[in-house]
Amino acid sequence: MNVLLTGGAGYIGSHTAVELLNRGCDIVIADDYSNSSPVAVERIQQITGRDFPAYHADVTDREAVRRIFRENKIDCVIHFAGKKAVGESVEIPLSYYRTNLDAALTVLECMKEASVSRFIFSSSATVYGTPEVSPITEEMPKGIIANPYGRTKLYIEETIRDVALAHPEFNVSILRYFN
């Protein structure tokens, strides 16, 4: 299986890359290095002893993403790319909405064009807001979200749900992290 990791040089993306390579998968990394470094790609290669394509690309750039799909046989996308700081999202909300929503929409549209139907989205438990009970379960309703970062995650989840409803062949998993 050939997996495209958007934001694959970031902390979670790079650890996922190592695990996938060690399990025999092939990977392609796309990262603009705004929250990471190309050094992470070198370290992944050193740790695993495997080489793979790595693109210095902004996944909000449709032509860059199309090129990645054209040049590689992609079977699955794991989407980590995006802005990720809650506090910063309150200070510069438009940047968070533009980057996070555009990245997800661009990747989803390019997947559709390339007939790729497996998608894993790196979301956040912040979509539950501040729940009144703990632990949080997936059955709990989404909450009132106090920051733009969390709202972008929720909006992307809702977009993915709509795409999956319209296209039953679309297989999706959403990971929600609790930090």
CSV table of N, CA and C in Angstrom, one decimal:
chain,number,residue,atom,x,y,z
A,1,MET,N,0.8,-1.2,0.0
A,1,MET,CA,0.0,0.0,0.0
A,1,MET,C,0.9,1.2,0.0
A,2,ASN,N,0.5,2.2,-0.8
A,2,ASN,CA,1.3,3.5,-0.9
A,2,ASN,C,0.4,4.6,-0.3
A,3,VAL,N,0.9,5.1,0.8
A,3,VAL,CA,0.2,6.1,1.7
A,3,VAL,C,0.8,7.5,1.5
A,4,LEU,N,0.0,8.4,1.2
A,4,LEU,CA,0.4,9.8,1.2
A,4,LEU,C,0.1,10.4,2.5
A,5,LEU,N,1.2,11.0,3.1
A,5,LEU,CA,1.1,11.6,4.4
A,5,LEU,C,1.3,13.1,4.2
A,6,THR,N,0.1,13.8,4.3
A,6,THR,CA,0.2,15.3,4.3
A,6,THR,C,0.7,15.8,5.6
A,7,GLY,N,1.6,16.7,5.7
A,7,GLY,CA,2.2,17.0,7.0
A,7,GLY,C,3.0,15.9,7.6
A,8,GLY,N,3.6,15.1,6.7
A,8,GLY,CA,4.3,13.9,7.1
A,8,GLY,C,5.6,14.1,7.8
A,9,ALA,N,6.2,15.3,7.8
A,9,ALA,CA,7.4,15.7,8.5
A,9,ALA,C,7.2,16.2,9.8
A,10,GLY,N,5.9,16.4,10.2
A,10,GLY,CA,5.6,16.9,11.5
A,10,GLY,C,5.7,15.8,12.6
A,11,TYR,N,5.4,16.1,13.8
A,11,TYR,CA,5.6,15.2,14.9
A,11,TYR,C,4.8,13.9,14.8
A,12,ILE,N,3.5,14.0,14.6
A,12,ILE,CA,2.7,12.8,14.5
A,12,ILE,C,2.9,12.2,13.1
A,13,GLY,N,3.0,13.0,12.1
A,13,GLY,CA,3.2,12.5,10.8
A,13,GLY,C,4.5,11.7,10.6
A,14,SER,N,5.6,12.2,11.2
A,14,SER,CA,6.9,11.5,11.1
A,14,SER,C,6.8,10.1,11.9
A,15,HIS,N,6.2,10.1,13.0
A,15,HIS,CA,6.1,8.9,13.8
A,15,HIS,C,5.2,7.9,13.0
A,16,THR,N,4.2,8.4,12.4
A,16,THR,CA,3.3,7.5,11.5
A,16,THR,C,4.1,7.0,10.4
A,17,ALA,N,4.9,7.8,9.7
A,17,ALA,CA,5.7,7.4,8.6
A,17,ALA,C,6.7,6.2,9.0
A,18,VAL,N,7.3,6.4,10.1
A,18,VAL,CA,8.2,5.3,10.6
A,18,VAL,C,7.4,4.0,10.8
A,19,GLU,N,6.3,4.1,11.4
A,19,GLU,CA,5.5,2.9,11.7
A,19,GLU,C,5.0,2.2,10.4
A,20,LEU,N,4.6,3.0,9.4
A,20,LEU,CA,4.1,2.5,8.1
A,20,LEU,C,5.2,1.8,7.4
A,21,LEU,N,6.4,2.5,7.3
A,21,LEU,CA,7.6,1.9,6.6
A,21,LEU,C,8.0,0.6,7.3
A,22,ASN,N,8.0,0.6,8.6
A,22,ASN,CA,8.5,-0.6,9.3
A,22,ASN,C,7.5,-1.8,9.1
A,23,ARG,N,6.2,-1.4,8.8
A,23,ARG,CA,5.2,-2.5,8.5
A,23,ARG,C,5.1,-2.9,7.1
A,24,GLY,N,6.0,-2.3,6.2
A,24,GLY,CA,6.1,-2.7,4.8
A,24,GLY,C,5.3,-1.9,3.9
A,25,CYS,N,4.7,-0.8,4.3
A,25,CYS,CA,4.0,0.1,3.4
A,25,CYS,C,5.0,1.0,2.7
A,26,ASP,N,4.6,1.6,1.6
A,26,ASP,CA,5.4,2.6,0.9
A,26,ASP,C,4.7,3.9,1.3
A,27,ILE,N,5.5,5.0,1.4
A,27,ILE,CA,4.9,6.3,1.7
A,27,ILE,C,5.4,7.4,0.7
A,28,VAL,N,4.6,8.4,0.7
A,28,VAL,CA,5.0,9.7,0.1
A,28,VAL,C,4.6,10.8,1.1
A,29,ILE,N,5.6,11.7,1.3
A,29,ILE,CA,5.4,12.8,2.2
A,29,ILE,C,5.2,14.1,1.4
A,30,ALA,N,4.2,14.8,1.9
A,30,ALA,CA,4.0,16.2,1.4
A,30,ALA,C,4.0,17.1,2.6
A,31,ASP,N,4.9,18.1,2.6
A,31,ASP,CA,4.9,19.0,3.8
A,31,ASP,C,5.5,20.3,3.3
A,32,ASP,N,4.9,21.4,3.8
A,32,ASP,CA,5.5,22.7,3.5
A,32,ASP,C,6.5,23.2,4.5
A,33,TYR,N,6.8,22.4,5.5
A,33,TYR,CA,7.8,22.6,6.6
A,33,TYR,C,7.5,23.8,7.4
A,34,SER,N,6.3,24.3,7.5
A,34,SER,CA,6.0,25.5,8.3
A,34,SER,C,5.9,25.1,9.8
A,35,ASN,N,5.6,23.8,10.1
A,35,ASN,CA,5.6,23.3,11.5
A,35,ASN,C,6.6,22.2,11.6
A,36,SER,N,7.5,22.0,10.7
A,36,SER,CA,8.4,20.9,10.7
A,36,SER,C,9.7,21.3,10.0
A,37,SER,N,10.5,20.3,9.7
A,37,SER,CA,11.8,20.5,9.0
A,37,SER,C,12.1,19.3,8.1
A,38,PRO,N,12.8,19.6,6.9
A,38,PRO,CA,13.2,18.5,6.1
A,38,PRO,C,14.1,17.5,6.8
A,39,VAL,N,14.7,17.9,7.9
A,39,VAL,CA,15.6,17.0,8.6
A,39,VAL,C,14.7,15.8,9.1
A,40,ALA,N,13.5,16.1,9.4
A,40,ALA,CA,12.6,15.0,9.9
A,40,ALA,C,12.5,13.9,8.8
A,41,VAL,N,12.5,14.3,7.5
A,41,VAL,CA,12.4,13.3,6.4
A,41,VAL,C,13.7,12.5,6.4
A,42,GLU,N,14.9,13.1,6.6
A,42,GLU,CA,16.2,12.5,6.6
A,42,GLU,C,16.2,11.5,7.8
A,43,ARG,N,15.7,11.9,8.9
A,43,ARG,CA,15.7,11.0,10.1
A,43,ARG,C,14.8,9.8,9.9
A,44,ILE,N,13.7,10.0,9.3
A,44,ILE,CA,12.8,8.8,9.0
A,44,ILE,C,13.5,7.8,8.1
A,45,GLN,N,14.2,8.4,7.1
A,45,GLN,CA,15.0,7.5,6.2
A,45,GLN,C,16.1,6.8,7.0
A,46,GLN,N,16.8,7.5,7.9
A,46,GLN,CA,17.9,6.9,8.7
A,46,GLN,C,17.3,5.8,9.6
A,47,ILE,N,16.2,6.1,10.3
A,47,ILE,CA,15.6,5.1,11.2
A,47,ILE,C,15.1,3.9,10.5
A,48,THR,N,14.5,4.0,9.3
A,48,THR,CA,13.9,2.9,8.7
A,48,THR,C,14.8,2.2,7.6
A,49,GLY,N,15.8,2.9,7.2
A,49,GLY,CA,16.7,2.4,6.1
A,49,GLY,C,15.9,2.4,4.8
A,50,ARG,N,14.9,3.1,4.6
A,50,ARG,CA,14.1,3.1,3.4
A,50,ARG,C,14.0,4.5,2.8
A,51,ASP,N,13.9,4.6,1.5
A,51,ASP,CA,13.8,5.8,0.8
A,51,ASP,C,12.4,6.0,0.3
A,52,PHE,N,12.0,7.2,0.1
A,52,PHE,CA,10.6,7.4,-0.3
A,52,PHE,C,10.5,8.9,-0.9
A,53,PRO,N,9.5,9.1,-1.7
A,53,PRO,CA,9.4,10.5,-2.2
A,53,PRO,C,8.9,11.5,-1.1
A,54,ALA,N,9.5,12.6,-1.1
A,54,ALA,CA,9.1,13.7,-0.2
A,54,ALA,C,9.0,15.0,-0.9
A,55,TYR,N,7.9,15.6,-0.9
A,55,TYR,CA,7.6,16.8,-1.6
A,55,TYR,C,7.6,18.0,-0.7
A,56,HIS,N,8.3,19.1,-1.0
A,56,HIS,CA,8.2,20.3,-0.3
A,56,HIS,C,7.0,21.0,-1.0
A,57,ALA,N,5.8,20.8,-0.4
A,57,ALA,CA,4.6,21.3,-1.1
A,57,ALA,C,3.6,21.7,0.0
A,58,ASP,N,2.9,22.8,-0.4
A,58,ASP,CA,1.7,23.3,0.4
A,58,ASP,C,0.5,22.6,-0.1
A,59,VAL,N,-0.2,21.8,0.7
A,59,VAL,CA,-1.3,21.0,0.2
A,59,VAL,C,-2.6,21.9,0.0
A,60,THR,N,-2.5,23.2,0.2
A,60,THR,CA,-3.6,24.1,-0.3
A,60,THR,C,-3.4,24.4,-1.8
A,61,ASP,N,-2.2,24.0,-2.3
A,61,ASP,CA,-1.9,24.3,-3.7
A,61,ASP,C,-2.4,23.1,-4.6
A,62,ARG,N,-3.5,23.3,-5.2
A,62,ARG,CA,-4.2,22.2,-6.0
A,62,ARG,C,-3.2,21.6,-7.0
A,63,GLU,N,-2.5,22.4,-7.7
A,63,GLU,CA,-1.6,21.8,-8.8
A,63,GLU,C,-0.4,21.0,-8.2
A,64,ALA,N,0.1,21.4,-7.0
A,64,ALA,CA,1.1,20.7,-6.3
A,64,ALA,C,0.6,19.3,-5.9
A,65,VAL,N,-0.7,19.3,-5.4
A,65,VAL,CA,-1.3,18.0,-4.9
A,65,VAL,C,-1.6,17.1,-6.1
A,66,ARG,N,-2.1,17.7,-7.2
A,66,ARG,CA,-2.4,16.9,-8.4
A,66,ARG,C,-1.1,16.3,-8.9
A,67,ARG,N,0.0,17.0,-8.9
A,67,ARG,CA,1.3,16.5,-9.3
A,67,ARG,C,1.7,15.3,-8.5
A,68,ILE,N,1.5,15.4,-7.2
A,68,ILE,CA,1.9,14.3,-6.3
A,68,ILE,C,1.1,13.1,-6.7
A,69,PHE,N,-0.2,13.2,-6.9
A,69,PHE,CA,-1.0,12.1,-7.3
A,69,PHE,C,-0.6,11.5,-8.7
A,70,ARG,N,-0.3,12.4,-9.6
A,70,ARG,CA,0.1,12.0,-10.9
A,70,ARG,C,1.4,11.2,-10.9
A,71,GLU,N,2.3,11.6,-10.0
A,71,GLU,CA,3.7,11.0,-10.0
A,71,GLU,C,3.8,9.8,-9.1
A,72,ASN,N,2.7,9.5,-8.4
A,72,ASN,CA,2.8,8.4,-7.4
A,72,ASN,C,1.5,7.6,-7.5
A,73,LYS,N,1.5,6.3,-7.3
A,73,LYS,CA,0.3,5.5,-7.2
A,73,LYS,C,-0.1,5.6,-5.7
A,74,ILE,N,-1.1,6.4,-5.4
A,74,ILE,CA,-1.5,6.6,-4.0
A,74,ILE,C,-2.7,5.7,-3.7
A,75,ASP,N,-2.7,5.0,-2.7
A,75,ASP,CA,-3.8,4.1,-2.3
A,75,ASP,C,-4.6,4.7,-1.1
A,76,CYS,N,-4.0,5.5,-0.3
A,76,CYS,CA,-4.6,6.0,0.9
A,76,CYS,C,-3.9,7.3,1.3
A,77,VAL,N,-4.7,8.2,1.9
A,77,VAL,CA,-4.2,9.5,2.3
A,77,VAL,C,-4.4,9.6,3.8
A,78,ILE,N,-3.4,10.0,4.6
A,78,ILE,CA,-3.5,10.3,6.0
A,78,ILE,C,-3.2,11.8,6.1
A,79,HIS,N,-4.2,12.6,6.4
A,79,HIS,CA,-4.1,14.0,6.4
A,79,HIS,C,-3.8,14.6,7.8
A,80,PHE,N,-2.5,15.0,7.9
A,80,PHE,CA,-2.0,15.7,9.2
A,80,PHE,C,-1.8,17.2,8.9
A,81,ALA,N,-1.7,17.6,7.7
A,81,ALA,CA,-1.3,19.0,7.4
A,81,ALA,C,-2.3,20.0,7.9
A,82,GLY,N,-1.8,21.1,8.5
A,82,GLY,CA,-2.6,22.2,8.9
A,82,GLY,C,-2.0,22.9,10.1
A,83,LYS,N,-2.6,24.0,10.4
A,83,LYS,CA,-2.2,24.8,11.5
A,83,LYS,C,-2.8,24.2,12.8
A,84,LYS,N,-2.0,24.3,13.9
A,84,LYS,CA,-2.4,23.4,15.1
A,84,LYS,C,-2.4,24.1,16.4
A,85,ALA,N,-2.2,25.4,16.6
A,85,ALA,CA,-2.0,26.0,17.9
A,85,ALA,C,-3.3,26.7,18.3
A,86,VAL,N,-4.0,26.2,19.3
A,86,VAL,CA,-5.2,26.8,19.8
A,86,VAL,C,-5.1,28.3,20.0
A,87,GLY,N,-4.2,28.7,20.8
A,87,GLY,CA,-4.0,30.1,21.2
A,87,GLY,C,-3.8,31.0,19.9
A,88,GLU,N,-2.9,30.5,19.1
A,88,GLU,CA,-2.7,31.3,17.8
A,88,GLU,C,-3.9,31.4,17.0
A,89,SER,N,-4.8,30.4,17.0
A,89,SER,CA,-6.0,30.4,16.2
A,89,SER,C,-6.9,31.5,16.6
A,90,VAL,N,-6.9,31.8,17.9
A,90,VAL,CA,-7.7,32.9,18.4
A,90,VAL,C,-7.2,34.3,17.9
A,91,GLU,N,-5.9,34.4,17.8
A,91,GLU,CA,-5.2,35.6,17.3
A,91,GLU,C,-5.3,35.8,15.8
A,92,ILE,N,-5.2,34.8,15.1
A,92,ILE,CA,-5.2,34.9,13.6
A,92,ILE,C,-6.2,33.9,13.0
A,93,PRO,N,-7.5,34.0,13.3
A,93,PRO,CA,-8.5,33.0,12.9
A,93,PRO,C,-8.6,32.9,11.4
A,94,LEU,N,-8.5,34.0,10.6
A,94,LEU,CA,-8.7,33.8,9.2
A,94,LEU,C,-7.6,32.9,8.6
A,95,SER,N,-6.4,33.0,9.1
A,95,SER,CA,-5.3,32.2,8.6
A,95,SER,C,-5.6,30.7,8.9
A,96,TYR,N,-6.2,30.4,10.1
A,96,TYR,CA,-6.6,29.0,10.4
A,96,TYR,C,-7.7,28.5,9.5
A,97,TYR,N,-8.7,29.3,9.3
A,97,TYR,CA,-9.8,28.9,8.5
A,97,TYR,C,-9.3,28.6,7.0
A,98,ARG,N,-8.5,29.6,6.5
A,98,ARG,CA,-8.0,29.5,5.1
A,98,ARG,C,-7.1,28.2,5.0
A,99,THR,N,-6.2,28.1,5.8
A,99,THR,CA,-5.2,27.0,5.7
A,99,THR,C,-5.9,25.6,6.0
A,100,ASN,N,-6.5,25.5,7.1
A,100,ASN,CA,-7.0,24.2,7.5
A,100,ASN,C,-8.1,23.7,6.5
A,101,LEU,N,-9.1,24.6,6.2
A,101,LEU,CA,-10.2,24.2,5.4
A,101,LEU,C,-9.7,24.0,3.9
A,102,ASP,N,-8.9,24.9,3.4
A,102,ASP,CA,-8.4,24.7,2.0
A,102,ASP,C,-7.5,23.5,1.9
A,103,ALA,N,-6.7,23.2,2.9
A,103,ALA,CA,-5.9,22.0,2.8
A,103,ALA,C,-6.8,20.7,2.7
A,104,ALA,N,-7.7,20.6,3.5
A,104,ALA,CA,-8.6,19.4,3.5
A,104,ALA,C,-9.4,19.4,2.2
A,105,LEU,N,-10.0,20.5,1.8
A,105,LEU,CA,-10.8,20.5,0.6
A,105,LEU,C,-9.9,20.1,-0.6
A,106,THR,N,-8.8,20.7,-0.7
A,106,THR,CA,-7.9,20.4,-1.8
A,106,THR,C,-7.5,18.9,-1.9
A,107,VAL,N,-7.1,18.4,-0.8
A,107,VAL,CA,-6.7,17.0,-0.7
A,107,VAL,C,-7.9,16.1,-1.1
A,108,LEU,N,-9.1,16.4,-0.5
A,108,LEU,CA,-10.3,15.6,-0.9
A,108,LEU,C,-10.6,15.6,-2.3
A,109,GLU,N,-10.6,16.8,-2.9
A,109,GLU,CA,-10.9,17.0,-4.3
A,109,GLU,C,-9.9,16.3,-5.2
A,110,CYS,N,-8.6,16.3,-4.9
A,110,CYS,CA,-7.6,15.6,-5.7
A,110,CYS,C,-7.7,14.1,-5.5
A,111,MET,N,-8.1,13.7,-4.3
A,111,MET,CA,-8.3,12.3,-4.1
A,111,MET,C,-9.4,11.8,-5.1
A,112,LYS,N,-10.5,12.5,-5.1
A,112,LYS,CA,-11.7,12.2,-6.0
A,112,LYS,C,-11.2,12.1,-7.4
A,113,GLU,N,-10.5,13.1,-7.9
A,113,GLU,CA,-9.9,13.2,-9.3
A,113,GLU,C,-9.1,11.9,-9.5
A,114,ALA,N,-8.3,11.5,-8.6
A,114,ALA,CA,-7.4,10.3,-8.7
A,114,ALA,C,-8.0,9.0,-8.4
A,115,SER,N,-9.3,9.0,-8.0
A,115,SER,CA,-10.0,7.8,-7.7
A,115,SER,C,-9.4,7.1,-6.4
A,116,VAL,N,-9.0,7.9,-5.5
A,116,VAL,CA,-8.5,7.4,-4.2
A,116,VAL,C,-9.6,7.5,-3.2
A,117,SER,N,-9.9,6.4,-2.5
A,117,SER,CA,-11.1,6.5,-1.6
A,117,SER,C,-10.8,6.2,-0.2
A,118,ARG,N,-9.5,6.0,0.2
A,118,ARG,CA,-9.2,5.7,1.6
A,118,ARG,C,-8.6,7.0,2.2
A,119,PHE,N,-9.2,7.4,3.3
A,119,PHE,CA,-8.8,8.7,3.9
A,119,PHE,C,-8.8,8.6,5.4
A,120,ILE,N,-7.7,9.0,6.1
A,120,ILE,CA,-7.7,9.1,7.5
A,120,ILE,C,-7.4,10.6,7.8
A,121,PHE,N,-8.2,11.1,8.7
A,121,PHE,CA,-8.1,12.5,9.1
A,121,PHE,C,-7.7,12.7,10.5
A,122,SER,N,-6.6,13.5,10.7
A,122,SER,CA,-6.1,13.8,12.0
A,122,SER,C,-6.9,14.9,12.6
A,123,SER,N,-7.9,14.6,13.4
A,123,SER,CA,-8.7,15.6,14.0
A,123,SER,C,-8.3,15.9,15.4
A,124,SER,N,-9.2,16.2,16.3
A,124,SER,CA,-8.9,16.6,17.7
A,124,SER,C,-10.1,16.4,18.6
A,125,ALA,N,-9.9,16.0,19.8
A,125,ALA,CA,-11.0,15.9,20.8
A,125,ALA,C,-11.6,17.2,21.1
A,126,THR,N,-11.0,18.3,20.7
A,126,THR,CA,-11.6,19.6,20.9
A,126,THR,C,-12.9,19.7,20.3
A,127,VAL,N,-13.3,18.9,19.3
A,127,VAL,CA,-14.6,18.9,18.7
A,127,VAL,C,-15.7,18.6,19.6
A,128,TYR,N,-15.4,18.1,20.8
A,128,TYR,CA,-16.4,17.8,21.8
A,128,TYR,C,-16.6,19.0,22.7
A,129,GLY,N,-15.9,20.1,22.5
A,129,GLY,CA,-16.0,21.3,23.4
A,129,GLY,C,-15.5,20.9,24.8
A,130,THR,N,-16.2,21.4,25.8
A,130,THR,CA,-15.9,21.1,27.2
A,130,THR,C,-17.0,20.2,27.7
A,131,PRO,N,-16.8,18.9,27.6
A,131,PRO,CA,-17.9,18.0,28.0
A,131,PRO,C,-18.1,18.1,29.5
A,132,GLU,N,-19.3,17.7,29.9
A,132,GLU,CA,-19.7,17.7,31.4
A,132,GLU,C,-19.3,16.4,32.1
A,133,VAL,N,-19.0,15.4,31.3
A,133,VAL,CA,-18.6,14.1,31.9
A,133,VAL,C,-17.3,13.7,31.2
A,134,SER,N,-16.6,12.8,32.0
A,134,SER,CA,-15.4,12.2,31.5
A,134,SER,C,-15.3,10.8,31.9
A,135,PRO,N,-14.8,9.9,31.1
A,135,PRO,CA,-14.1,10.1,29.9
A,135,PRO,C,-15.0,10.4,28.7
A,136,ILE,N,-14.5,11.1,27.7
A,136,ILE,CA,-15.2,11.4,26.5
A,136,ILE,C,-15.3,10.1,25.6
A,137,THR,N,-16.5,9.8,25.1
A,137,THR,CA,-16.6,8.7,24.1
A,137,THR,C,-17.1,9.3,22.8
A,138,GLU,N,-16.9,8.5,21.7
A,138,GLU,CA,-17.2,9.0,20.4
A,138,GLU,C,-18.7,9.2,20.2
A,139,GLU,N,-19.5,8.6,21.1
A,139,GLU,CA,-21.0,8.7,21.0
A,139,GLU,C,-21.4,10.0,21.5
A,140,MET,N,-20.6,10.7,22.2
A,140,MET,CA,-21.0,12.0,22.8
A,140,MET,C,-21.2,13.1,21.7
A,141,PRO,N,-22.1,14.0,21.9
A,141,PRO,CA,-22.4,15.0,20.9
A,141,PRO,C,-21.2,16.0,20.9
A,142,LYS,N,-21.0,16.6,19.7
A,142,LYS,CA,-20.0,17.6,19.6
A,142,LYS,C,-20.4,18.8,20.4
A,143,GLY,N,-19.5,19.5,21.0
A,143,GLY,CA,-19.8,20.6,21.9
A,143,GLY,C,-19.7,22.0,21.3
A,144,ILE,N,-19.8,23.0,22.2
A,144,ILE,CA,-19.6,24.3,21.8
A,144,ILE,C,-18.1,24.5,21.8
A,145,ILE,N,-17.5,24.8,20.7
A,145,ILE,CA,-16.1,24.9,20.6
A,145,ILE,C,-15.6,26.3,20.7
A,146,ALA,N,-14.6,26.6,21.6
A,146,ALA,CA,-14.3,27.9,22.0
A,146,ALA,C,-13.2,28.5,21.2
A,147,ASN,N,-12.7,27.9,20.1
A,147,ASN,CA,-11.6,28.4,19.4
A,147,ASN,C,-11.7,28.1,17.9
A,148,PRO,N,-11.1,28.9,17.0
A,148,PRO,CA,-11.1,28.6,15.6
A,148,PRO,C,-10.4,27.3,15.2
A,149,TYR,N,-9.3,26.9,15.9
A,149,TYR,CA,-8.7,25.7,15.6
A,149,TYR,C,-9.7,24.5,15.7
A,150,GLY,N,-10.4,24.4,16.8
A,150,GLY,CA,-11.3,23.3,17.0
A,150,GLY,C,-12.5,23.4,16.0
A,151,ARG,N,-12.9,24.6,15.7
A,151,ARG,CA,-14.0,24.7,14.7
A,151,ARG,C,-13.6,24.2,13.3
A,152,THR,N,-12.3,24.5,12.9
A,152,THR,CA,-11.9,24.0,11.6
A,152,THR,C,-11.9,22.5,11.6
A,153,LYS,N,-11.5,21.9,12.7
A,153,LYS,CA,-11.5,20.4,12.8
A,153,LYS,C,-12.9,19.9,12.7
A,154,LEU,N,-13.9,20.5,13.4
A,154,LEU,CA,-15.3,20.1,13.3
A,154,LEU,C,-15.8,20.3,11.9
A,155,TYR,N,-15.5,21.4,11.2
A,155,TYR,CA,-16.0,21.7,9.9
A,155,TYR,C,-15.5,20.7,8.9
A,156,ILE,N,-14.2,20.3,9.1
A,156,ILE,CA,-13.6,19.3,8.2
A,156,ILE,C,-14.3,18.0,8.4
A,157,GLU,N,-14.5,17.6,9.7
A,157,GLU,CA,-15.2,16.3,9.9
A,157,GLU,C,-16.6,16.3,9.3
A,158,GLU,N,-17.3,17.4,9.4
A,158,GLU,CA,-18.6,17.4,8.7
A,158,GLU,C,-18.5,17.4,7.2
A,159,THR,N,-17.5,18.0,6.6
A,159,THR,CA,-17.3,17.9,5.2
A,159,THR,C,-17.0,16.4,4.8
A,160,ILE,N,-16.2,15.8,5.6
A,160,ILE,CA,-15.8,14.4,5.3
A,160,ILE,C,-17.1,13.5,5.4
A,161,ARG,N,-17.9,13.8,6.4
A,161,ARG,CA,-19.2,13.0,6.5
A,161,ARG,C,-20.0,13.2,5.3
A,162,ASP,N,-20.2,14.4,4.8
A,162,ASP,CA,-21.0,14.7,3.6
A,162,ASP,C,-20.4,14.0,2.4
A,163,VAL,N,-19.1,14.0,2.3
A,163,VAL,CA,-18.5,13.3,1.1
A,163,VAL,C,-18.8,11.8,1.2
A,164,ALA,N,-18.6,11.2,2.4
A,164,ALA,CA,-18.8,9.8,2.6
A,164,ALA,C,-20.3,9.4,2.3
A,165,LEU,N,-21.2,10.3,2.7
A,165,LEU,CA,-22.6,10.0,2.4
A,165,LEU,C,-22.9,10.1,0.9
A,166,ALA,N,-22.3,11.0,0.2
A,166,ALA,CA,-22.5,11.1,-1.2
A,166,ALA,C,-21.8,10.1,-2.0
A,167,HIS,N,-20.7,9.6,-1.5
A,167,HIS,CA,-19.9,8.6,-2.2
A,167,HIS,C,-19.6,7.4,-1.3
A,168,PRO,N,-20.5,6.4,-1.3
A,168,PRO,CA,-20.3,5.3,-0.4
A,168,PRO,C,-19.0,4.5,-0.5
A,169,GLU,N,-18.3,4.6,-1.6
A,169,GLU,CA,-17.0,4.0,-1.8
A,169,GLU,C,-15.9,4.7,-1.0
A,170,PHE,N,-16.2,5.8,-0.5
A,170,PHE,CA,-15.2,6.6,0.3
A,170,PHE,C,-15.1,6.0,1.7
A,171,ASN,N,-13.9,5.5,2.0
A,171,ASN,CA,-13.7,4.9,3.3
A,171,ASN,C,-12.9,5.9,4.2
A,172,VAL,N,-13.4,6.2,5.3
A,172,VAL,CA,-12.8,7.2,6.1
A,172,VAL,C,-12.7,6.8,7.6
A,173,SER,N,-11.6,7.2,8.2
A,173,SER,CA,-11.4,7.1,9.6
A,173,SER,C,-11.0,8.5,10.1
A,174,ILE,N,-11.5,8.9,11.3
A,174,ILE,CA,-11.2,10.1,11.9
A,174,ILE,C,-10.5,9.9,13.3
A,175,LEU,N,-9.3,10.4,13.4
A,175,LEU,CA,-8.6,10.2,14.7
A,175,LEU,C,-8.8,11.5,15.5
A,176,ARG,N,-9.2,11.3,16.7
A,176,ARG,CA,-9.3,12.5,17.6
A,176,ARG,C,-8.4,12.4,18.8
A,177,TYR,N,-7.4,13.3,18.8
A,177,TYR,CA,-6.4,13.2,19.9
A,177,TYR,C,-6.8,14.0,21.1
A,178,PHE,N,-6.4,13.5,22.2
A,178,PHE,CA,-6.6,14.1,23.5
A,178,PHE,C,-5.2,14.5,24.1
A,179,ASN,N,-4.9,15.8,24.1
A,179,ASN,CA,-3.6,16.2,24.7
A,179,ASN,C,-3.9,16.9,26.0
